[in-house]
C-alpha cells in the first residue's frame, strides 16, 4: 500500500503544471465507442482512473494505446466491440464506468453494465441515466447486479433532468448523437467537462447546440467518424495547487490551466485574503497572504463553488482567522476528511451537510488515512503546513485523479516522498 511522507513548513515557490482533466478524459474516451474509426486524444492524464477506463474499454474489445510517443497521444479504436459488457470487477473500482452505457446502446443496440453501487462520498445512483435512456426507447432490465439496456435504435426525445448530473448529461448526450431525430435535453450540467465532450463529439460529426448551458439540442446522425481532440486542463487539480500556494504562504504560478474555469474558486480565495493574479490565458499566480480571513462556502453545480474543491478549501479554512461555514449540497457523505483534519489539530464540527471550521488552528503532523480522492488532497494540503512529518496511507485514492503529485509538489519546494510502489493493487472505490 503506497504512502506519502510530508514534512510541513515549506512555502511553495516556482511554477507547477496542471495535467489534463480526468473528468473530461473519461467521457471522451467513452465517446470512442460511438465510431468504428480511431479517436486520438491529447493531454490525457496518467492517473489510475484512466488506466481503469483503458482496462474497461479493452475488456469490451477496443484497442487502446495510452499516452504514447513524443506527442503523448492516446488512441482508441472500437472497430470491434466483441463483448459490450462493463464487468463488475472493473466498475466497482470506478463508478464513472457508467459512462459507457449510453454510447454502447447507441452504437451496438445493447449494453450490459454492472450497477456501480455507492462509494465513499455517497450513494451515487444512476437512475437519471436509466430514465433518460428509457425515454429514448431503450428497454432496461436489472438482474444479478447488472443493468441490461437494449434498443434497435434510440429515438430523439425531450428530456428534463430531475437533478443536475454531470455524467448523466454526458451519458445521454452520447446516446442522443446517434439517435433518430432531435433530442432536447433540459436542466443539463454546465460543467466545462460537458463542453469538452461536446467539442469532441462535434469533431466526430455530431450535431450539438448549447453544450455548457442548461439546454442542449442534438440532431441525431446515422454514424460518426474518428477525430483528434485535446482534453481540457484539470480545473480541480489547478484549484488544489492554488490552495497549496495559499496555505503554505508561498508564491506559486499554476501553469497549463484555464483560468476561465476557476471563477468561483479564485473569487473565494480572494475573499479569504489570498493574492491571486491571472497572468495569462493558461496561468494563475497565487501568493499566500500573511493572514487568512474566514469565508463561507456552499457547494453548487458549475459555475458555483465545486464540490470537488470542498475538502481542499476546508484545509485552508483551518488556517483562516474566524469561523468558516462549509455547506456540502451535492453529495451526502463528503466530509470523510474532517476526522483526519481534526486529528491534525483542526477545530471542525459537522452538523448534517454543514461543517463549522474555527481557525486559525496550529496543525500538527500525524499519521492519517486517505478515504476518497479529494479528501486525500485535503490531507496533503494540511500536511504541507503541519508542524512535523505526516504519513498519509492508502494514497491510491489520490493517484486516481492526481498525476505524479509528489513530483509536482517537490518541484516547487515541498518536502514530500512516496513510500511503496506506484499503482499497487487498488481496492474498490
Ligand atoms: C461527476 O460525478 C464527477 N465525476 C465528480 O467528480 C463530481 O464530484 C460530480 O460530477 C459533481 O460535480 C466525473 O465526472 C467522472 P453527478 P457524477 O451525477 O456525474 C445525484 C471527482 O472527485 N444523481 O453530477 O457521478 C448524485 O447522487 C469526482 O473527480 C442522482 O441522484 O455526479 C449527486 O447527489 C467525485 N441520480 C448529484 O446527483 C443520477 O442518476 C450530482 O451527481 C445521477 C446523479
Short mmCIF file of C-alpha atoms and ligand atoms in Angstrom, two decimals:
data_model
loop_
_atom_site.label_atom_id
_atom_site.label_comp_id
_atom_site.label_asym_id
_atom_site.label_seq_id
_atom_site.Cartn_x
_atom_site.Cartn_y
_atom_site.Cartn_z
CA UNK A 1 0.00 0.00 0.00
CA UNK A 2 1.51 3.35 -1.06
CA UNK A 3 2.18 6.06 1.48
CA UNK A 4 3.26 9.69 1.25
CA UNK A 5 5.59 11.24 3.81
CA UNK A 6 5.26 15.04 4.01
CA UNK A 7 7.22 17.42 6.24
CA UNK A 8 5.30 20.66 6.63
CA UNK A 9 6.55 24.23 6.78
CA UNK A 10 7.95 24.94 3.30
CA UNK A 11 6.31 27.81 1.39
CA UNK A 12 5.90 26.70 -2.24
CA UNK A 13 7.68 28.73 -4.90
CA UNK A 14 8.04 28.40 -8.67
CA UNK A 15 5.82 27.02 -11.43
CA UNK A 16 3.65 23.91 -11.13
CA UNK A 17 2.00 22.45 -14.21
CA UNK A 18 -1.56 21.12 -14.46
CA UNK A 19 -2.38 17.88 -16.31
CA UNK A 20 -5.41 17.11 -18.46
CA UNK A 21 -8.77 16.81 -16.73
CA UNK A 22 -9.61 13.27 -15.57
CA UNK A 23 -13.31 14.14 -15.69
CA UNK A 24 -13.04 15.23 -19.32
CA UNK A 25 -10.85 12.31 -20.33
CA UNK A 26 -13.26 9.68 -19.00
CA UNK A 27 -16.30 10.68 -21.12
CA UNK A 28 -14.09 11.49 -24.13
CA UNK A 29 -12.55 8.01 -24.02
CA UNK A 30 -16.03 6.50 -23.79
CA UNK A 31 -17.09 8.56 -26.83
CA UNK A 32 -14.72 6.45 -28.97
CA UNK A 33 -17.31 3.65 -28.63
CA UNK A 34 -19.57 5.65 -30.95
CA UNK A 35 -17.45 5.11 -34.08
CA UNK A 36 -15.56 2.35 -35.89
CA UNK A 37 -12.77 4.83 -36.59
CA UNK A 38 -9.85 5.58 -34.30
CA UNK A 39 -10.20 8.52 -31.89
CA UNK A 40 -7.00 10.30 -30.83
CA UNK A 41 -6.86 12.29 -27.59
CA UNK A 42 -4.14 14.66 -26.35
CA UNK A 43 -3.36 15.71 -22.78
CA UNK A 44 -4.81 12.56 -21.16
CA UNK A 45 -3.58 12.47 -17.53
CA UNK A 46 -1.69 9.39 -16.40
CA UNK A 47 -3.82 8.62 -13.36
CA UNK A 48 -5.40 5.45 -12.04
CA UNK A 49 -8.95 6.16 -13.25
CA UNK A 50 -7.67 6.47 -16.83
CA UNK A 51 -5.92 3.11 -16.52
CA UNK A 52 -9.23 1.70 -15.23
CA UNK A 53 -11.06 3.11 -18.26
CA UNK A 54 -8.41 1.61 -20.54
CA UNK A 55 -9.00 -1.82 -18.96
CA UNK A 56 -12.75 -1.37 -19.29
CA UNK A 57 -12.63 -0.49 -23.00
CA UNK A 58 -10.10 -3.23 -23.73
CA UNK A 59 -12.30 -5.77 -21.93
CA UNK A 60 -15.06 -4.93 -24.41
CA UNK A 61 -12.79 -5.46 -27.41
CA UNK A 62 -11.42 -1.97 -28.01
CA UNK A 63 -7.76 -1.33 -28.87
CA UNK A 64 -6.41 1.36 -26.55
CA UNK A 65 -2.94 2.93 -26.59
CA UNK A 66 -2.45 5.25 -23.63
CA UNK A 67 -0.15 8.29 -23.76
CA UNK A 68 2.29 7.01 -26.38
CA UNK A 69 5.13 8.59 -28.29
CA UNK A 70 6.60 12.05 -28.25
CA UNK A 71 3.22 13.67 -28.61
CA UNK A 72 1.90 11.67 -25.66
CA UNK A 73 -1.16 10.59 -27.67
CA UNK A 74 -3.93 8.26 -26.60
CA UNK A 75 -5.59 6.34 -29.42
CA UNK A 76 -8.76 4.30 -29.04
CA UNK A 77 -10.23 2.09 -31.74
CA UNK A 78 -13.61 0.46 -31.13
CA UNK A 79 -13.87 -1.11 -34.57
CA UNK A 80 -14.93 -4.36 -32.99
CA UNK A 81 -16.73 -4.43 -29.67
CA UNK A 82 -16.74 -8.16 -29.14
CA UNK A 83 -18.07 -8.04 -25.60
CA UNK A 84 -20.15 -4.92 -24.81
CA UNK A 85 -20.19 -5.66 -21.08
CA UNK A 86 -18.84 -3.41 -18.29
CA UNK A 87 -17.90 -6.05 -15.75
CA UNK A 88 -18.39 -5.61 -12.01
CA UNK A 89 -14.74 -6.18 -11.08
CA UNK A 90 -13.86 -3.06 -13.08
CA UNK A 91 -16.97 -0.98 -12.40
CA UNK A 92 -16.64 -1.42 -8.62
CA UNK A 93 -13.31 0.44 -8.75
CA UNK A 94 -14.70 3.35 -10.76
CA UNK A 95 -18.36 4.29 -10.86
CA UNK A 96 -17.76 6.58 -13.86
CA UNK A 97 -17.71 3.31 -15.83
CA UNK A 98 -21.45 4.03 -16.21
CA UNK A 99 -20.36 6.46 -18.94
CA UNK A 100 -20.14 3.54 -21.39
CA UNK A 101 -23.85 2.81 -21.03
CA UNK A 102 -25.22 5.42 -23.44
CA UNK A 103 -22.58 5.03 -26.15
CA UNK A 104 -22.81 1.21 -26.07
CA UNK A 105 -26.57 1.23 -26.61
CA UNK A 106 -26.27 3.91 -29.28
CA UNK A 107 -23.55 2.04 -31.21
CA UNK A 108 -24.45 -1.64 -30.71
CA UNK A 109 -28.09 -1.60 -29.59
CA UNK A 110 -27.17 -3.42 -26.39
CA UNK A 111 -25.23 -2.82 -23.18
CA UNK A 112 -24.62 -4.77 -20.00
CA UNK A 113 -23.18 -2.60 -17.26
CA UNK A 114 -22.62 -3.64 -13.66
CA UNK A 115 -24.52 -1.39 -11.30
CA UNK A 116 -21.81 0.84 -9.82
CA UNK A 117 -23.02 0.71 -6.25
CA UNK A 118 -22.18 3.51 -3.89
CA UNK A 119 -18.80 4.88 -2.95
CA UNK A 120 -17.21 6.71 -0.03
CA UNK A 121 -18.90 10.04 -0.78
CA UNK A 122 -22.44 8.83 -1.34
CA UNK A 123 -24.98 6.52 -2.90
CA UNK A 124 -24.13 7.76 -6.40
CA UNK A 125 -27.25 6.30 -8.12
CA UNK A 126 -27.58 6.29 -11.92
CA UNK A 127 -31.39 6.38 -12.01
CA UNK A 128 -31.33 9.54 -14.15
CA UNK A 129 -29.10 7.83 -16.73
CA UNK A 130 -31.59 4.94 -16.86
CA UNK A 131 -34.66 7.18 -17.02
CA UNK A 132 -33.15 9.18 -19.89
CA UNK A 133 -32.35 6.06 -21.92
CA UNK A 134 -35.86 4.72 -21.37
CA UNK A 135 -37.39 7.93 -22.70
CA UNK A 136 -35.20 7.38 -25.77
CA UNK A 137 -36.80 3.98 -26.28
CA UNK A 138 -34.33 1.67 -24.58
CA UNK A 139 -35.66 -1.35 -22.70
CA UNK A 140 -33.76 -1.68 -19.45
CA UNK A 141 -33.75 -4.66 -17.08
CA UNK A 142 -31.79 -5.15 -13.88
CA UNK A 143 -30.69 -8.53 -12.56
CA UNK A 144 -27.73 -10.10 -10.77
CA UNK A 145 -26.30 -6.63 -10.15
CA UNK A 146 -26.22 -5.76 -13.85
CA UNK A 147 -28.15 -3.33 -15.97
CA UNK A 148 -29.08 -4.57 -19.43
CA UNK A 149 -30.19 -1.95 -21.98
CA UNK A 150 -31.47 -2.75 -25.45
CA UNK A 151 -32.75 -0.62 -28.34
CA UNK A 152 -32.85 -1.25 -32.10
CA UNK A 153 -32.21 2.47 -32.50
CA UNK A 154 -32.66 5.13 -29.84
CA UNK A 155 -35.24 7.80 -30.61
CA UNK A 156 -34.80 11.52 -30.12
CA UNK A 157 -36.82 12.81 -27.17
CA UNK A 158 -37.43 15.77 -24.88
CA UNK A 159 -35.91 15.05 -21.51
CA UNK A 160 -35.67 17.22 -18.43
CA UNK A 161 -33.24 16.05 -15.76
CA UNK A 162 -34.87 15.80 -12.31
CA UNK A 163 -31.47 16.72 -10.85
CA UNK A 164 -28.39 18.22 -12.44
CA UNK A 165 -26.00 15.34 -13.15
CA UNK A 166 -22.64 15.70 -14.87
CA UNK A 167 -22.10 12.14 -16.10
CA UNK A 168 -25.85 11.78 -16.63
CA UNK A 169 -25.72 14.71 -19.06
CA UNK A 170 -22.62 13.24 -20.73
CA UNK A 171 -24.01 9.70 -20.95
CA UNK A 172 -27.27 10.82 -22.56
CA UNK A 173 -25.53 13.31 -24.84
CA UNK A 174 -23.53 10.37 -26.21
CA UNK A 175 -26.74 8.37 -26.60
CA UNK A 176 -28.51 11.23 -28.40
CA UNK A 177 -25.87 11.90 -31.07
CA UNK A 178 -26.75 8.62 -32.87
CA UNK A 179 -30.47 8.62 -32.01
CA UNK A 180 -33.13 9.05 -34.69
CA UNK A 181 -34.33 12.64 -34.81
CA UNK A 182 -33.90 15.54 -32.41
CA UNK A 183 -33.21 15.32 -28.68
CA UNK A 184 -33.85 18.32 -26.43
CA UNK A 185 -32.19 17.99 -23.02
CA UNK A 186 -33.05 20.48 -20.25
CA UNK A 187 -31.64 21.08 -16.78
CA UNK A 188 -28.27 19.79 -18.06
CA UNK A 189 -24.98 20.10 -16.22
CA UNK A 190 -22.94 23.11 -17.37
CA UNK A 191 -19.51 21.84 -16.24
CA UNK A 192 -16.63 22.50 -18.67
CA UNK A 193 -16.21 18.73 -18.97
CA UNK A 194 -19.61 18.56 -20.74
CA UNK A 195 -18.46 21.20 -23.23
CA UNK A 196 -15.18 19.35 -23.73
CA UNK A 197 -17.05 16.14 -24.58
CA UNK A 198 -19.39 18.04 -26.93
CA UNK A 199 -16.38 19.53 -28.73
CA UNK A 200 -15.03 16.03 -29.38
CA UNK A 201 -18.43 14.70 -30.48
CA UNK A 202 -18.84 17.65 -32.86
CA UNK A 203 -15.40 16.95 -34.32
CA UNK A 204 -16.64 13.38 -34.85
CA UNK A 205 -19.59 14.68 -36.87
CA UNK A 206 -22.27 15.08 -34.21
CA UNK A 207 -24.74 17.99 -34.39
CA UNK A 208 -24.96 19.60 -30.95
CA UNK A 209 -26.07 23.06 -29.80
CA UNK A 210 -25.99 24.52 -26.31
CA UNK A 211 -23.33 22.39 -24.60
CA UNK A 212 -22.18 24.25 -21.49
CA UNK A 213 -25.64 25.69 -20.95
CA UNK A 214 -28.56 24.01 -19.19
CA UNK A 215 -30.33 23.33 -22.51
CA UNK A 216 -28.70 21.10 -25.14
CA UNK A 217 -30.24 20.31 -28.53
CA UNK A 218 -28.97 17.36 -30.58
CA UNK A 219 -29.83 16.34 -34.15
CA UNK A 220 -29.13 12.60 -34.37
CA UNK A 221 -26.92 11.33 -37.21
CA UNK A 222 -26.53 7.80 -38.56
CA UNK A 223 -22.81 7.46 -37.91
CA UNK A 224 -19.77 9.28 -36.54
CA UNK A 225 -16.16 9.28 -37.72
CA UNK A 226 -12.82 9.47 -35.93
CA UNK A 227 -11.31 12.72 -34.68
CA UNK A 228 -8.38 14.15 -32.76
CA UNK A 229 -9.08 16.27 -29.68
CA UNK A 230 -7.11 17.91 -26.86
CA UNK A 231 -8.53 17.43 -23.38
CA UNK A 232 -9.14 20.49 -21.15
CA UNK A 233 -6.74 21.22 -18.28
CA UNK A 234 -7.90 19.84 -14.92
CA UNK A 235 -9.63 22.70 -13.08
CA UNK A 236 -9.76 20.76 -9.81
CA UNK A 237 -6.04 19.97 -9.87
CA UNK A 238 -5.43 23.66 -10.65
CA UNK A 239 -7.64 24.73 -7.74
CA UNK A 240 -5.86 22.27 -5.46
CA UNK A 241 -2.48 23.79 -6.37
CA UNK A 242 -3.80 27.33 -5.84
CA UNK A 243 -4.72 26.32 -2.30
CA UNK A 244 -1.30 24.67 -1.87
CA UNK A 245 0.35 28.00 -2.69
CA UNK A 246 -2.03 29.87 -0.38
CA UNK A 247 -1.89 27.55 2.64
CA UNK A 248 1.94 27.43 2.63
CA UNK A 249 2.24 31.21 2.27
CA UNK A 250 4.20 30.74 -0.91
CA UNK A 251 4.40 32.41 -4.32
CA UNK A 252 3.33 29.89 -6.94
CA UNK A 253 2.46 30.01 -10.63
CA UNK A 254 -0.12 27.39 -11.63
CA UNK A 255 0.52 26.87 -15.35
CA UNK A 256 -1.20 24.96 -18.19
CA UNK A 257 -4.57 25.69 -16.57
CA UNK A 258 -7.68 27.51 -17.81
CA UNK A 259 -8.44 30.47 -15.51
CA UNK A 260 -11.90 30.79 -17.08
CA UNK A 261 -12.87 27.50 -15.39
CA UNK A 262 -11.74 28.70 -11.96
CA UNK A 263 -14.03 31.69 -11.42
CA UNK A 264 -15.73 30.57 -8.20
CA UNK A 265 -12.51 29.21 -6.68
CA UNK A 266 -10.48 32.34 -7.45
CA UNK A 267 -13.23 34.62 -6.12
CA UNK A 268 -13.45 32.65 -2.86
CA UNK A 269 -9.69 32.56 -2.33
CA UNK A 270 -9.54 36.33 -2.85
CA UNK A 271 -12.31 36.67 -0.24
CA UNK A 272 -10.02 34.93 2.27
CA UNK A 273 -7.25 37.44 1.56
CA UNK A 274 -5.15 35.34 -0.81
CA UNK A 275 -3.46 37.33 -3.59
CA UNK A 276 -4.38 35.79 -6.96
CA UNK A 277 -3.48 37.20 -10.38
CA UNK A 278 -4.42 35.76 -13.73
CA UNK A 279 -1.11 36.24 -15.57
CA UNK A 280 -2.04 34.77 -18.95
CA UNK A 281 -4.56 32.59 -20.82
CA UNK A 282 -3.21 29.49 -19.10
CA UNK A 283 -1.53 30.70 -15.91
CA UNK A 284 -2.55 31.97 -12.48
CA UNK A 285 -0.18 33.31 -9.79
CA UNK A 286 -1.06 32.76 -6.11
CA UNK A 287 0.66 34.42 -3.13
CA UNK A 288 -0.28 33.31 0.35
CA UNK A 289 -1.45 36.22 2.49
CA UNK A 290 0.01 36.91 5.90
CA UNK A 291 -3.40 36.49 7.46
CA UNK A 292 -6.18 34.41 6.01
CA UNK A 293 -9.74 35.52 6.72
CA UNK A 294 -12.57 33.02 7.28
CA UNK A 295 -15.12 32.81 4.43
CA UNK A 296 -18.13 30.51 3.98
CA UNK A 297 -18.64 28.17 1.02
CA UNK A 298 -21.69 26.35 -0.28
CA UNK A 299 -21.01 23.77 -2.99
CA UNK A 300 -23.11 24.15 -6.12
CA UNK A 301 -23.16 22.85 -9.66
CA UNK A 302 -20.93 24.74 -12.11
CA UNK A 303 -20.32 27.68 -12.24
CA UNK A 304 -20.83 27.64 -8.44
CA UNK A 305 -18.16 26.56 -5.97
CA UNK A 306 -17.28 22.97 -6.98
CA UNK A 307 -17.96 20.10 -4.59
CA UNK A 308 -14.64 18.63 -5.80
CA UNK A 309 -12.87 21.59 -4.15
CA UNK A 310 -14.75 21.47 -0.82
CA UNK A 311 -12.30 19.24 1.04
CA UNK A 312 -9.30 21.21 -0.19
CA UNK A 313 -10.91 24.51 0.82
CA UNK A 314 -11.66 23.14 4.28
CA UNK A 315 -7.93 22.51 4.82
CA UNK A 316 -7.29 26.18 4.02
CA UNK A 317 -10.16 27.29 6.28
CA UNK A 318 -8.47 25.62 9.27
CA UNK A 319 -5.74 28.26 8.94
CA UNK A 320 -8.09 31.24 8.48
CA UNK A 321 -8.91 33.74 11.22
CA UNK A 322 -12.53 33.25 12.28
CA UNK A 323 -15.35 30.82 11.61
CA UNK A 324 -15.92 29.36 8.12
CA UNK A 325 -19.17 27.55 7.35
CA UNK A 326 -18.79 24.81 4.73
CA UNK A 327 -22.03 23.55 3.20
CA UNK A 328 -21.91 20.40 1.04
CA UNK A 329 -25.02 20.39 -1.14
CA UNK A 330 -24.11 17.85 -3.82
CA UNK A 331 -23.11 14.63 -2.02
CA UNK A 332 -24.45 13.17 1.21
CA UNK A 333 -21.18 12.00 2.72
CA UNK A 334 -18.35 14.20 1.60
CA UNK A 335 -16.82 15.06 4.98
CA UNK A 336 -14.57 11.99 5.27
CA UNK A 337 -11.56 14.31 5.54
CA UNK A 338 -12.91 16.07 8.65
CA UNK A 339 -11.92 13.50 11.26
CA UNK A 340 -8.41 13.23 9.84
CA UNK A 341 -8.02 17.02 9.83
CA UNK A 342 -9.26 17.06 13.44
CA UNK A 343 -6.57 14.50 14.31
CA UNK A 344 -4.06 17.01 12.95
CA UNK A 345 -5.40 19.68 15.30
CA UNK A 346 -8.16 21.33 13.27
CA UNK A 347 -11.29 22.62 15.04
CA UNK A 348 -14.19 21.38 12.89
CA UNK A 349 -17.73 20.44 13.91
CA UNK A 350 -20.06 18.67 11.46
CA UNK A 351 -23.82 19.06 11.64
CA UNK A 352 -25.53 17.21 8.78
CA UNK A 353 -24.46 18.73 5.49
CA UNK A 354 -22.63 21.65 7.12
CA UNK A 355 -19.24 21.85 8.80
CA UNK A 356 -18.11 24.74 11.02
CA UNK A 357 -14.37 25.40 10.89
CA UNK A 358 -12.75 27.58 13.54
CA UNK A 359 -9.31 28.98 12.91
CA UNK A 360 -6.52 29.59 12.85
CA UNK A 361 -5.54 26.17 14.22
CA UNK A 362 -1.97 25.01 14.66
CA UNK A 363 -1.91 21.79 12.64
CA UNK A 364 0.49 19.12 13.85
CA UNK A 365 1.79 16.29 11.71
CA UNK A 366 0.14 12.90 12.12
CA UNK A 367 -0.31 9.51 10.51
CA UNK A 368 -3.58 9.87 8.57
CA UNK A 369 -5.68 7.72 6.26
CA UNK A 370 -6.88 8.72 2.79
CA UNK A 371 -10.51 7.76 2.14
CA UNK A 372 -11.50 9.24 -1.22
CA UNK A 373 -9.87 11.27 -3.95
CA UNK A 374 -10.49 14.83 -2.79
CA UNK A 375 -10.32 14.03 0.93
CA UNK A 376 -6.80 12.76 0.18
CA UNK A 377 -5.93 16.07 -1.48
CA UNK A 378 -7.18 17.88 1.63
CA UNK A 379 -4.81 15.85 3.82
CA UNK A 380 -1.86 16.61 1.52
CA UNK A 381 -2.61 20.34 1.83
CA UNK A 382 -2.87 20.14 5.62
CA UNK A 383 0.37 18.15 5.84
CA UNK A 384 2.18 20.80 3.76
CA UNK A 385 1.60 23.28 6.57
CA UNK A 386 1.50 21.00 9.64
CA UNK A 387 4.31 21.04 12.18
CA UNK A 388 6.41 17.93 11.63
CA UNK A 389 6.27 14.88 9.39
CA UNK A 390 2.89 13.42 8.36
CA UNK A 391 2.36 9.97 6.89
CA UNK A 392 -0.59 9.55 4.52
CA UNK A 393 -1.71 5.96 3.98
CA UNK A 394 -3.81 4.48 1.12
CA UNK A 395 -2.71 7.13 -1.36
CA UNK A 396 -4.06 5.01 -4.19
CA UNK A 397 -7.16 7.17 -3.64
CA UNK A 398 -5.07 10.21 -4.51
CA UNK A 399 -3.49 8.52 -7.53
CA UNK A 400 -6.96 8.15 -9.08
CA UNK A 401 -7.04 11.82 -10.01
CA UNK A 402 -3.65 13.46 -9.45
CA UNK A 403 -0.74 12.72 -11.79
CA UNK A 404 2.67 12.40 -10.04
CA UNK A 405 1.53 14.83 -7.34
CA UNK A 406 4.59 14.27 -5.15
CA UNK A 407 6.95 15.08 -8.05
CA UNK A 408 4.99 18.21 -8.95
CA UNK A 409 4.91 19.47 -5.34
CA UNK A 410 8.58 18.57 -4.73
CA UNK A 411 9.41 20.62 -7.82
CA UNK A 412 8.14 23.77 -6.07
CA UNK A 413 9.78 23.13 -2.71
CA UNK A 414 7.59 20.70 -0.79
CA UNK A 415 9.28 18.07 1.35
CA UNK A 416 7.30 15.06 0.13
CA UNK A 417 8.29 11.45 -0.61
CA UNK A 418 6.36 8.38 -1.75
CA UNK A 419 6.95 5.06 0.02
CA UNK A 420 5.95 1.86 -1.75
CA UNK A 421 5.37 1.28 -5.43
CA UNK A 422 3.01 3.32 -7.55
CA UNK A 423 -0.11 1.58 -8.88
CA UNK A 424 -0.14 -1.10 -6.23
CA UNK A 425 -3.39 -3.10 -6.49
CA UNK A 426 -6.29 -0.83 -5.62
CA UNK A 427 -9.26 -1.81 -3.55
CA UNK A 428 -12.77 -0.84 -4.65
CA UNK A 429 -13.75 2.81 -4.96
C1 LIG B 1 -19.18 13.94 -11.57
O1 LIG B 1 -19.70 12.83 -10.87
C2 LIG B 1 -17.69 13.93 -11.28
N1 LIG B 1 -17.11 12.68 -11.78
C3 LIG B 1 -17.46 14.03 -9.77
O2 LIG B 1 -16.06 14.11 -9.56
C4 LIG B 1 -18.10 15.33 -9.29
O3 LIG B 1 -17.97 15.40 -7.89
C5 LIG B 1 -19.60 15.35 -9.65
O4 LIG B 1 -19.75 15.16 -11.07
C6 LIG B 1 -20.27 16.65 -9.27
O5 LIG B 1 -19.61 17.71 -9.90
C7 LIG B 1 -16.88 12.57 -13.12
O6 LIG B 1 -17.15 13.47 -13.90
C8 LIG B 1 -16.27 11.29 -13.58
P1 LIG B 1 -23.48 13.86 -10.57
P2 LIG B 1 -21.22 12.36 -11.18
O7 LIG B 1 -24.18 12.84 -11.40
O8 LIG B 1 -21.57 12.68 -12.57
C9 LIG B 1 -27.15 12.64 -7.90
C10 LIG B 1 -14.02 13.61 -8.53
O9 LIG B 1 -13.66 13.86 -7.39
N2 LIG B 1 -27.52 11.74 -9.00
O10 LIG B 1 -23.32 15.24 -11.12
O11 LIG B 1 -21.35 10.97 -10.70
C11 LIG B 1 -25.84 12.24 -7.23
O12 LIG B 1 -26.06 11.27 -6.24
C12 LIG B 1 -15.42 13.08 -8.78
O13 LIG B 1 -13.34 13.81 -9.56
C13 LIG B 1 -28.71 11.04 -8.92
O14 LIG B 1 -29.45 11.16 -7.95
O15 LIG B 1 -22.04 13.31 -10.22
C14 LIG B 1 -25.37 13.55 -6.65
O16 LIG B 1 -26.02 13.78 -5.42
C15 LIG B 1 -16.14 12.75 -7.49
N3 LIG B 1 -29.06 10.21 -9.94
C16 LIG B 1 -25.85 14.59 -7.67
O17 LIG B 1 -26.88 13.94 -8.43
C17 LIG B 1 -28.26 10.04 -11.05
O18 LIG B 1 -28.63 9.27 -11.97
C18 LIG B 1 -24.76 15.05 -8.63
O19 LIG B 1 -24.15 13.88 -9.14
C19 LIG B 1 -27.04 10.76 -11.11
C20 LIG B 1 -26.70 11.60 -10.08
#
